[in-house]
mmCIF file of C-alpha atoms in Angstrom:
data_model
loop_
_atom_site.group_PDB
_atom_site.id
_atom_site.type_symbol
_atom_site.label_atom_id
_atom_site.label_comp_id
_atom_site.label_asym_id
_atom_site.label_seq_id
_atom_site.Cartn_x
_atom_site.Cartn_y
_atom_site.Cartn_z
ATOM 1 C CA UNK A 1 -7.111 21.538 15.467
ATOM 2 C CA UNK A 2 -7.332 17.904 14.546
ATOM 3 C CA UNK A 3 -9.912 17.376 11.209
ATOM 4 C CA UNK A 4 -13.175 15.816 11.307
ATOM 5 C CA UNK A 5 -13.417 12.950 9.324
ATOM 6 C CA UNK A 6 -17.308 13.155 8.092
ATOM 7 C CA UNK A 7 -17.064 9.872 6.188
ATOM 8 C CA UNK A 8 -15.165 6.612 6.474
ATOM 9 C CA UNK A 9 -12.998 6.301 4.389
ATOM 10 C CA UNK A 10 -11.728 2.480 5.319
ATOM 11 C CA UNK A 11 -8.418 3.875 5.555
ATOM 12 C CA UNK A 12 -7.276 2.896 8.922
ATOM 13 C CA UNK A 13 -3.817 4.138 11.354
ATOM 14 C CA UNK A 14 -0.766 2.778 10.745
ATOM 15 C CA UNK A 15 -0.969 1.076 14.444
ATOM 16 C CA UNK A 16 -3.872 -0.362 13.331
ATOM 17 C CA UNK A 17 -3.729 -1.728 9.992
ATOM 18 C CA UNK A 18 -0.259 -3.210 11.154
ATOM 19 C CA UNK A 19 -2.331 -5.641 13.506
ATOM 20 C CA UNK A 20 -4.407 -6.497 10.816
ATOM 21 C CA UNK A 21 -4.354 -9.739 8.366
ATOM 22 C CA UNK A 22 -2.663 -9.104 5.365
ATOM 23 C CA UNK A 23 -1.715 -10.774 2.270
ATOM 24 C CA UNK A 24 0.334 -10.742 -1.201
ATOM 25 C CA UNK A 25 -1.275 -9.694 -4.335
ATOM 26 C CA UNK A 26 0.392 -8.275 -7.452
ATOM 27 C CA UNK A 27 1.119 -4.802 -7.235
ATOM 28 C CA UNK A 28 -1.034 -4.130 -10.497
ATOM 29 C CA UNK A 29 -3.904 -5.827 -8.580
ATOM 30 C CA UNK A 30 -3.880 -3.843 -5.437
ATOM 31 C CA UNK A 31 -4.974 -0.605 -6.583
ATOM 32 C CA UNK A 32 -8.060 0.499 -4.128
ATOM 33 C CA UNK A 33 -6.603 -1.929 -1.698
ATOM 34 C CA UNK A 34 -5.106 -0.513 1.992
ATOM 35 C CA UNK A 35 -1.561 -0.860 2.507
ATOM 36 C CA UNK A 36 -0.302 -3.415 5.020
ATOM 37 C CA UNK A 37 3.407 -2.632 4.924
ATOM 38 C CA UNK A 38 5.184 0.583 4.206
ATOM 39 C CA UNK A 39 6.219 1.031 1.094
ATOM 40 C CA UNK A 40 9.885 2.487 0.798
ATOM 41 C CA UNK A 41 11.957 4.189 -2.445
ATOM 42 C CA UNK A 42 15.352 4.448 -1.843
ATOM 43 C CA UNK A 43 16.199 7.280 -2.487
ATOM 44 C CA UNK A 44 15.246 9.225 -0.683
ATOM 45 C CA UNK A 45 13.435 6.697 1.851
ATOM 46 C CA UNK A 46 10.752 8.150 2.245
ATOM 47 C CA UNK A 47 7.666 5.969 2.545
ATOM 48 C CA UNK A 48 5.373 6.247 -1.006
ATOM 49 C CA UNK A 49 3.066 4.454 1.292
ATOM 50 C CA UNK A 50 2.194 3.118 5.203
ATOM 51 C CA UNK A 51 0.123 0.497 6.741
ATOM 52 C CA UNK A 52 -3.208 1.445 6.476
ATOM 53 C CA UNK A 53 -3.213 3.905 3.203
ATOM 54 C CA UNK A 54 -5.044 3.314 0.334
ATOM 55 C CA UNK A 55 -2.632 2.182 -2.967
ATOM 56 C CA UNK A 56 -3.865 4.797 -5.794
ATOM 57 C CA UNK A 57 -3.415 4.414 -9.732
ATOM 58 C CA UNK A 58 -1.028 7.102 -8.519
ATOM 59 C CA UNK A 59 1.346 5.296 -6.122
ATOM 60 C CA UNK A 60 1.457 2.303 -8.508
ATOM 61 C CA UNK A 61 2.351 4.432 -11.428
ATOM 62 C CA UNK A 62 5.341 6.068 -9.567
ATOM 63 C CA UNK A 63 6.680 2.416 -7.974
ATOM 64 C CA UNK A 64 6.659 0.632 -11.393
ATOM 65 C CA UNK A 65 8.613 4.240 -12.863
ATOM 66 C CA UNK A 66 10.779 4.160 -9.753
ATOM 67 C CA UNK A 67 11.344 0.236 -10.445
ATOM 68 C CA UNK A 68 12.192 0.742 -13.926
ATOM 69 C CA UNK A 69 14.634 3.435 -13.120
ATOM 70 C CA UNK A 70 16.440 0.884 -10.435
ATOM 71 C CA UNK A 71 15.962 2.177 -7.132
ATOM 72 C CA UNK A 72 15.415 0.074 -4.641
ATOM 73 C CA UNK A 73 12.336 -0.896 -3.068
ATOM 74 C CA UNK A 74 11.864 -2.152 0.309
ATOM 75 C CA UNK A 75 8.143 -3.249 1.090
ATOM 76 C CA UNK A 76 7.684 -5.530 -1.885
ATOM 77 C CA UNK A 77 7.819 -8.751 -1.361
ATOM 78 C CA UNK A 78 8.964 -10.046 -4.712
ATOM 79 C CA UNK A 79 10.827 -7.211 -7.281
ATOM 80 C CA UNK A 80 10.655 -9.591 -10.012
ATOM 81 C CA UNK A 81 6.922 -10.324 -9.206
ATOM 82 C CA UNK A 82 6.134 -6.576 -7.596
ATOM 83 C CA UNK A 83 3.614 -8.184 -5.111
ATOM 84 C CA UNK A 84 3.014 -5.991 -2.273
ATOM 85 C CA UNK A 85 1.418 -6.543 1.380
ATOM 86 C CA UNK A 86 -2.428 -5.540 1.532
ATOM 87 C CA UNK A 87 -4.744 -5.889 4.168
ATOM 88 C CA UNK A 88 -7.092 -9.063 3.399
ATOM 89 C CA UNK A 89 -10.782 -7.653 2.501
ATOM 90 C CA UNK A 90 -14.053 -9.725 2.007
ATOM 91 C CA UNK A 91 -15.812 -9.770 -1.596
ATOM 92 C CA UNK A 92 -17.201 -6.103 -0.679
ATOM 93 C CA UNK A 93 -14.457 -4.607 0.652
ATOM 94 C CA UNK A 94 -14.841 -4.935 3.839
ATOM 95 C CA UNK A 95 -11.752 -5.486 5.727
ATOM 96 C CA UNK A 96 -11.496 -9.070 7.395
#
């Protein structure tokens, strides 16, 4: 059975957000924001995060550990700069 969502969450598909404008910001600044690129650590390669998913305090804390470690990181623009791809949002929020 496929859940109910009850609420929206402004979390969108990966399909979707993909399609949607995006933009740069400092991967500090982005937590709350929605993904707009996945987010890779190598290794393993799994994706920390995919277009569309919101960027927790969580998945910032474990990229800047991972970072500092020396894994690679495909999905940030800049390593020296750690600015990663969100999806562009109005002053409330709102995505654009």
């Amino acid at each position: 059975m496929i859940p109910v969502l009850t609420e929206d969450t402004g979390e969108r598909i990966p399909g979707e957000a993909w399609n949607l404008p995006s933009e740069d910001v400092a991967i500090t600044k982005a937590c709350g924001r929605l993904a707009g690129d996945y987010v890779t650590v190598y290794p393993p390669g799994i994706p920390v995060c995919v277009p569309g998913e919101r960027i927790t305090r969580e998945v910032i804390g474990h990229l800047i550990r991972c970072y500092r470690e020396g894994l690679t990181i495909q999905g940030i623009r800049s390593i020296l700069d750690r600015d990663v791809s969100v999806i562009c949002s109005d002053v409330d929020g709102r995505i654009r």
